[in-house]
Amino acid sequence: MYKLIDGKVISKQIKDELKEKVAGLKAEGVEICLAVIQVGNDPASSVYVGNKKKACEYIGIGSLSYELPEETTEEELLALIEKLNSDDKVNGILVQLPLPKHIDEDKVIKTISPKKDVDGFHPMSVGALSIGQPGFVSCTPAGVIQLIKRSGIEIEGKECVVLGRSNIVGKPMSMLLLRENGTVTVCHSRTKNLKEVCRRADILVVAIGKPEMIDASYIKEGATVIDVGIHRDENNKLCGDVDFESAKEVAGAITPVPGGVGPMTIAMLMSNCVESININ
Ligand SMILES: Nc1nc2c(c(=O)[nH]1)N[C@@H](CN(C=O)c1ccc(C(=O)N[C@@H](CCC(=O)O)C(=O)O)cc1)CN2
């Protein structure tokens, strides 16, 4: 019988803890403010941005909203970021991804001050994580660590396999598992004997970007399976990178999609916003 790792419940716990902390900070006269920038009106991005603003409101974090048209130039966006970098009232800057094709995402990420990089995407934040220095940690992998720990699952000494090597999830995920003293293997589309490598995992984190690719045959009996993927199937139903119905037959613990990693991304963004007062 598998344990369902419920991201809705755990993200709510985290948001409630942050709400209490923010109330304490307010009583000491400390206010936190997040600037949220969206370029264009991608419907999924609008939902995520809306949920981020709602989370700010729930916790007591101020938010400034910048909804820019699709035709916004790279120069205009960079100028706005520079303005927010030098605004003392703004603690965190978030630029919702993906950006329209004519804007260079890397340039945008590098323009955000590392002191306000609550997404943890700036090369300085990624570098700090890899050498164990303080800095913002990318929200999705940080959320995965919270899901595992708060479900009472030990990471230390475990065989951890991360499937996927993106800068935003796979790479920081492997660093975080290493920081928790896991024994970490990162695999990807060109890994030989992928199934065998995955079957070694006590903790398998799947961020490969292929709908329902990972079934029971990739999973060791009793393993913890964390699904980072989000896709819509042919019936517009959400699904992950893991074939949940198959995987649950062998996994010891598993996250669903929806209701697993997704809500944690927003909770950890809020956590980074609160953390920003120690970094500024
Ligand atoms: N600047 C950023 N852009 C993007 C990030 C990010 O962390 N920073 N991550 C994703 C999108 N994202 C947050 O921005 C995000 C994705 C999914 C969810 C979520 O709660 N998903 C739900 C399902 C919601 C649905 O109906 O679609 C779930 O899994 O239960 C939250 C945040 C890319 N861009």
Short mmCIF file of C-alpha atoms and ligand atoms in Angstrom, two decimals:
data_model
loop_
_atom_site.label_atom_id
_atom_site.label_comp_id
_atom_site.label_asym_id
_atom_site.label_seq_id
_atom_site.Cartn_x
_atom_site.Cartn_y
_atom_site.Cartn_z
CA MET A 1 0.00 0.00 0.00
CA TYR A 2 1.52 3.34 -1.07
CA LYS A 3 1.52 6.62 0.84
CA LEU A 4 0.13 9.58 -1.12
CA ILE A 5 2.35 12.64 -0.69
CA ASP A 6 -0.17 15.48 -0.68
CA GLY A 7 1.32 18.75 -1.96
CA LYS A 8 -1.88 20.68 -1.24
CA VAL A 9 -1.76 19.79 2.46
CA ILE A 10 2.00 20.36 2.84
CA SER A 11 1.98 23.65 0.91
CA LYS A 12 -0.88 24.89 3.13
CA GLN A 13 1.17 23.99 6.26
CA ILE A 14 4.12 25.98 4.90
CA LYS A 15 1.96 28.97 3.96
CA ASP A 16 0.38 28.96 7.45
CA GLU A 17 3.83 28.91 9.07
CA LEU A 18 4.93 31.81 6.84
CA LYS A 19 1.75 33.75 7.62
CA GLU A 20 2.57 33.60 11.34
CA LYS A 21 6.17 34.64 10.71
CA VAL A 22 5.11 37.57 8.51
CA ALA A 23 2.64 38.75 11.18
CA GLY A 24 5.53 38.76 13.68
CA LEU A 25 7.72 40.72 11.25
CA LYS A 26 4.92 43.24 10.63
CA ALA A 27 4.63 43.78 14.39
CA GLU A 28 8.34 44.74 14.31
CA GLY A 29 7.66 47.13 11.41
CA VAL A 30 9.14 44.88 8.67
CA GLU A 31 7.12 44.74 5.44
CA ILE A 32 7.86 42.38 2.54
CA CYS A 33 7.02 43.19 -1.08
CA LEU A 34 7.19 41.01 -4.22
CA ALA A 35 7.13 42.51 -7.74
CA VAL A 36 5.38 40.12 -10.15
CA ILE A 37 5.98 40.64 -13.88
CA GLN A 38 4.06 38.86 -16.64
CA VAL A 39 4.68 39.60 -20.32
CA GLY A 40 1.83 38.59 -22.65
CA ASN A 41 -1.23 36.57 -21.67
CA ASP A 42 -0.35 32.90 -21.82
CA PRO A 43 -3.39 31.36 -20.04
CA ALA A 44 -1.37 28.96 -17.83
CA SER A 45 1.01 31.76 -16.81
CA SER A 46 -1.97 33.96 -15.91
CA VAL A 47 -3.27 31.21 -13.59
CA TYR A 48 0.14 30.77 -11.90
CA VAL A 49 0.67 34.53 -11.54
CA GLY A 50 -2.85 34.92 -10.12
CA ASN A 51 -2.15 32.12 -7.60
CA LYS A 52 1.17 33.76 -6.60
CA LYS A 53 -0.60 37.07 -5.92
CA LYS A 54 -3.32 35.25 -3.90
CA ALA A 55 -0.62 33.47 -1.86
CA CYS A 56 1.06 36.85 -1.13
CA GLU A 57 -2.25 38.22 0.07
CA TYR A 58 -2.94 35.16 2.27
CA ILE A 59 0.47 35.35 3.94
CA GLY A 60 0.57 39.13 4.29
CA ILE A 61 3.24 39.86 1.69
CA GLY A 62 2.66 42.96 -0.45
CA SER A 63 2.66 42.48 -4.21
CA LEU A 64 3.18 44.87 -7.12
CA SER A 65 1.74 43.63 -10.38
CA TYR A 66 3.18 44.41 -13.83
CA GLU A 67 1.07 42.97 -16.64
CA LEU A 68 2.96 43.90 -19.81
CA PRO A 69 1.72 43.44 -23.38
CA GLU A 70 3.14 40.66 -25.61
CA GLU A 71 4.90 43.33 -27.77
CA THR A 72 6.98 44.63 -24.83
CA THR A 73 10.59 44.88 -26.00
CA GLU A 74 13.51 43.26 -24.22
CA GLU A 75 14.90 46.76 -23.49
CA GLU A 76 11.62 47.83 -21.84
CA LEU A 77 11.52 44.72 -19.67
CA LEU A 78 15.19 45.08 -18.64
CA ALA A 79 14.59 48.76 -17.80
CA LEU A 80 11.67 47.81 -15.53
CA ILE A 81 13.80 45.16 -13.77
CA GLU A 82 16.63 47.70 -13.25
CA LYS A 83 14.11 50.13 -11.75
CA LEU A 84 12.81 47.45 -9.36
CA ASN A 85 16.40 46.38 -8.50
CA SER A 86 17.03 49.86 -7.12
CA ASP A 87 13.65 50.24 -5.37
CA ASP A 88 14.30 49.71 -1.63
CA LYS A 89 10.63 48.84 -1.03
CA VAL A 90 10.85 45.78 -3.32
CA ASN A 91 12.36 42.65 -1.75
CA GLY A 92 11.76 40.16 -4.54
CA ILE A 93 11.33 40.27 -8.33
CA LEU A 94 9.60 37.51 -10.22
CA VAL A 95 9.40 37.36 -14.02
CA GLN A 96 6.94 34.64 -15.04
CA LEU A 97 8.34 32.18 -17.60
CA PRO A 98 8.08 31.39 -20.45
CA LEU A 99 8.66 34.82 -22.01
CA PRO A 100 7.67 35.69 -25.60
CA LYS A 101 10.20 34.38 -28.15
CA HIS A 102 11.70 37.83 -28.94
CA ILE A 103 12.95 38.23 -25.34
CA ASP A 104 16.15 36.49 -24.21
CA GLU A 105 15.25 34.68 -20.95
CA ASP A 106 18.86 34.28 -19.86
CA LYS A 107 19.48 38.02 -20.20
CA VAL A 108 16.35 38.74 -18.15
CA ILE A 109 17.32 36.29 -15.40
CA LYS A 110 20.84 37.76 -15.22
CA THR A 111 19.45 41.31 -14.93
CA ILE A 112 17.49 40.55 -11.74
CA SER A 113 19.65 41.44 -8.74
CA PRO A 114 20.78 38.21 -6.99
CA LYS A 115 19.57 39.90 -3.77
CA LYS A 116 16.00 39.96 -5.16
CA ASP A 117 16.13 36.70 -7.14
CA VAL A 118 13.31 34.92 -5.28
CA ASP A 119 13.00 32.40 -8.14
CA GLY A 120 16.60 31.31 -7.52
CA PHE A 121 17.35 31.26 -11.27
CA HIS A 122 20.28 33.78 -11.36
CA PRO A 123 23.69 32.17 -12.05
CA MET A 124 24.91 33.62 -8.71
CA SER A 125 22.06 31.85 -6.85
CA VAL A 126 22.74 28.57 -8.69
CA GLY A 127 26.49 28.91 -7.99
CA ALA A 128 25.89 29.64 -4.30
CA LEU A 129 23.75 26.51 -4.02
CA SER A 130 26.40 24.35 -5.66
CA ILE A 131 29.12 25.48 -3.24
CA GLY A 132 26.87 25.44 -0.17
CA GLN A 133 26.72 29.23 0.31
CA PRO A 134 23.55 31.08 1.37
CA GLY A 135 21.31 32.26 -1.47
CA PHE A 136 17.88 31.74 -3.01
CA VAL A 137 17.06 28.17 -4.04
CA SER A 138 14.89 27.43 -7.08
CA CYS A 139 11.31 26.94 -5.82
CA THR A 140 10.32 23.61 -7.44
CA PRO A 141 13.36 21.61 -6.23
CA ALA A 142 13.15 23.27 -2.81
CA GLY A 143 9.50 22.18 -2.70
CA VAL A 144 10.45 18.60 -3.54
CA ILE A 145 12.82 18.51 -0.55
CA GLN A 146 10.03 19.77 1.72
CA LEU A 147 7.59 17.16 0.36
CA ILE A 148 10.08 14.38 1.14
CA LYS A 149 11.13 15.64 4.58
CA ARG A 150 7.66 16.56 5.77
CA SER A 151 6.44 13.09 4.78
CA GLY A 152 8.97 11.65 7.26
CA ILE A 153 11.20 10.19 4.54
CA GLU A 154 14.95 10.22 5.30
CA ILE A 155 17.25 11.41 2.47
CA GLU A 156 20.62 10.85 4.15
CA GLY A 157 22.43 7.81 2.76
CA LYS A 158 19.65 7.04 0.26
CA GLU A 159 20.17 6.29 -3.44
CA CYS A 160 18.56 9.32 -5.12
CA VAL A 161 18.04 9.36 -8.87
CA VAL A 162 17.07 12.60 -10.63
CA LEU A 163 15.67 12.06 -14.10
CA GLY A 164 16.22 15.34 -16.01
CA ARG A 165 19.05 17.89 -16.05
CA SER A 166 17.38 21.29 -16.62
CA ASN A 167 18.91 24.37 -15.00
CA ILE A 168 15.65 25.12 -13.20
CA VAL A 169 14.82 21.65 -11.81
CA GLY A 170 17.22 18.74 -12.49
CA LYS A 171 20.54 20.40 -11.66
CA PRO A 172 19.44 22.29 -8.49
CA MET A 173 17.48 19.18 -7.43
CA SER A 174 20.65 17.08 -7.52
CA MET A 175 22.53 19.73 -5.48
CA LEU A 176 19.80 19.85 -2.85
CA LEU A 177 19.66 16.06 -2.48
CA LEU A 178 23.45 16.06 -2.16
CA ARG A 179 23.21 18.77 0.52
CA GLU A 180 20.88 16.41 2.41
CA ASN A 181 23.58 13.70 2.19
CA GLY A 182 21.81 11.60 -0.43
CA THR A 183 23.87 9.59 -2.93
CA VAL A 184 22.84 11.26 -6.16
CA THR A 185 22.73 10.11 -9.78
CA VAL A 186 21.49 12.47 -12.50
CA CYS A 187 20.22 10.81 -15.67
CA HIS A 188 18.76 12.11 -18.90
CA SER A 189 17.59 11.23 -22.40
CA ARG A 190 21.02 9.82 -23.36
CA THR A 191 21.61 7.74 -20.24
CA LYS A 192 22.30 4.10 -21.08
CA ASN A 193 20.25 1.48 -19.24
CA LEU A 194 17.90 4.18 -17.94
CA LYS A 195 15.45 1.68 -16.49
CA GLU A 196 18.13 -0.09 -14.46
CA VAL A 197 19.50 3.22 -13.13
CA CYS A 198 16.00 4.33 -12.07
CA ARG A 199 15.35 0.95 -10.43
CA ARG A 200 18.33 1.55 -8.11
CA ALA A 201 16.59 4.60 -6.61
CA ASP A 202 15.22 4.76 -3.07
CA ILE A 203 14.09 8.26 -4.07
CA LEU A 204 13.26 8.88 -7.74
CA VAL A 205 12.61 12.49 -8.84
CA VAL A 206 11.19 12.62 -12.36
CA ALA A 207 11.53 15.86 -14.35
CA ILE A 208 12.02 14.54 -17.90
CA GLY A 209 9.14 16.40 -19.56
CA LYS A 210 7.50 13.36 -21.23
CA PRO A 211 3.88 12.60 -20.29
CA GLU A 212 3.48 9.38 -18.24
CA MET A 213 6.84 8.00 -19.40
CA ILE A 214 7.75 6.37 -16.09
CA ASP A 215 5.72 3.28 -15.21
CA ALA A 216 6.14 0.58 -12.56
CA SER A 217 8.95 -1.10 -14.51
CA TYR A 218 11.29 1.85 -13.69
CA ILE A 219 10.57 1.75 -9.96
CA LYS A 220 12.08 -0.28 -7.12
CA GLU A 221 9.55 -1.82 -4.71
CA GLY A 222 8.89 0.67 -1.90
CA ALA A 223 10.70 3.64 -3.54
CA THR A 224 9.59 7.25 -3.08
CA VAL A 225 8.52 8.71 -6.43
CA ILE A 226 8.27 12.48 -6.95
CA ASP A 227 6.69 13.64 -10.21
CA VAL A 228 7.70 17.14 -11.32
CA GLY A 229 6.02 16.98 -14.76
CA ILE A 230 2.81 18.80 -15.67
CA HIS A 231 1.09 18.09 -19.00
CA ARG A 232 -2.41 18.06 -20.41
CA ASP A 233 -3.46 14.81 -22.09
CA GLU A 234 -5.68 14.44 -25.17
CA ASN A 235 -8.79 14.97 -22.96
CA ASN A 236 -7.28 18.15 -21.45
CA LYS A 237 -6.75 16.29 -18.17
CA LEU A 238 -3.58 17.09 -16.19
CA CYS A 239 -0.96 14.37 -15.94
CA GLY A 240 2.70 14.12 -14.96
CA ASP A 241 5.85 12.40 -16.22
CA VAL A 242 4.88 9.34 -14.16
CA ASP A 243 2.10 6.91 -15.04
CA PHE A 244 0.51 7.18 -11.60
CA GLU A 245 -1.85 4.19 -11.87
CA SER A 246 1.01 1.86 -12.78
CA ALA A 247 3.65 3.41 -10.45
CA LYS A 248 1.47 3.33 -7.33
CA GLU A 249 1.46 -0.48 -7.46
CA VAL A 250 5.18 -0.60 -6.57
CA ALA A 251 6.03 2.79 -5.00
CA GLY A 252 6.18 3.18 -1.23
CA ALA A 253 5.24 6.85 -1.48
CA ILE A 254 4.24 8.93 -4.51
CA THR A 255 3.12 12.45 -5.47
CA PRO A 256 0.01 12.96 -7.63
CA VAL A 257 -0.41 15.40 -10.53
CA PRO A 258 -2.21 17.70 -9.93
CA GLY A 259 -1.81 18.29 -6.19
CA GLY A 260 1.82 17.22 -5.72
CA VAL A 261 4.85 19.31 -6.61
CA GLY A 262 2.91 22.17 -8.34
CA PRO A 263 1.43 23.82 -5.22
CA MET A 264 4.83 23.53 -3.50
CA THR A 265 6.43 25.78 -6.15
CA ILE A 266 4.26 28.67 -4.98
CA ALA A 267 4.71 27.90 -1.26
CA MET A 268 8.51 27.93 -1.68
CA LEU A 269 8.36 31.20 -3.63
CA MET A 270 6.60 32.67 -0.60
CA SER A 271 9.29 31.16 1.63
CA ASN A 272 12.01 32.81 -0.50
CA CYS A 273 10.18 36.15 -0.23
CA VAL A 274 10.26 35.88 3.57
CA GLU A 275 13.92 34.77 3.42
CA SER A 276 14.71 37.87 1.30
CA ILE A 277 14.76 40.07 4.40
CA ASN A 278 17.88 38.19 5.55
CA ILE A 279 19.56 38.50 2.15
CA ASN A 280 18.82 42.21 1.44
N1 LIG B 1 9.27 32.60 -12.93
C1 LIG B 1 8.84 31.32 -12.93
N2 LIG B 1 8.23 30.82 -14.00
C2 LIG B 1 7.82 29.53 -13.97
C3 LIG B 1 8.00 28.71 -12.82
C4 LIG B 1 8.67 29.27 -11.72
O1 LIG B 1 8.92 28.61 -10.67
N3 LIG B 1 9.07 30.58 -11.80
N4 LIG B 1 7.47 27.42 -12.78
C5 LIG B 1 6.49 27.02 -13.77
C6 LIG B 1 5.08 27.44 -13.51
N5 LIG B 1 4.68 27.55 -12.10
C7 LIG B 1 5.07 28.63 -11.40
O2 LIG B 1 5.35 29.67 -11.89
C8 LIG B 1 3.73 26.65 -11.53
C9 LIG B 1 3.31 25.53 -12.19
C10 LIG B 1 2.30 24.72 -11.64
C11 LIG B 1 1.73 25.04 -10.43
C12 LIG B 1 0.61 24.26 -9.85
O3 LIG B 1 0.18 24.53 -8.76
N6 LIG B 1 0.05 23.28 -10.58
C13 LIG B 1 -1.12 22.57 -10.18
C14 LIG B 1 -2.03 22.42 -11.38
C15 LIG B 1 -2.52 23.77 -11.84
C16 LIG B 1 -3.27 23.72 -13.18
O4 LIG B 1 -4.48 23.55 -13.14
O5 LIG B 1 -2.62 23.90 -14.22
C17 LIG B 1 -0.75 21.20 -9.61
O6 LIG B 1 0.26 20.64 -10.06
O7 LIG B 1 -1.47 20.75 -8.75
C18 LIG B 1 2.17 26.15 -9.76
C19 LIG B 1 3.16 26.95 -10.31
C20 LIG B 1 6.88 27.60 -15.13
N7 LIG B 1 7.15 29.00 -15.04
#
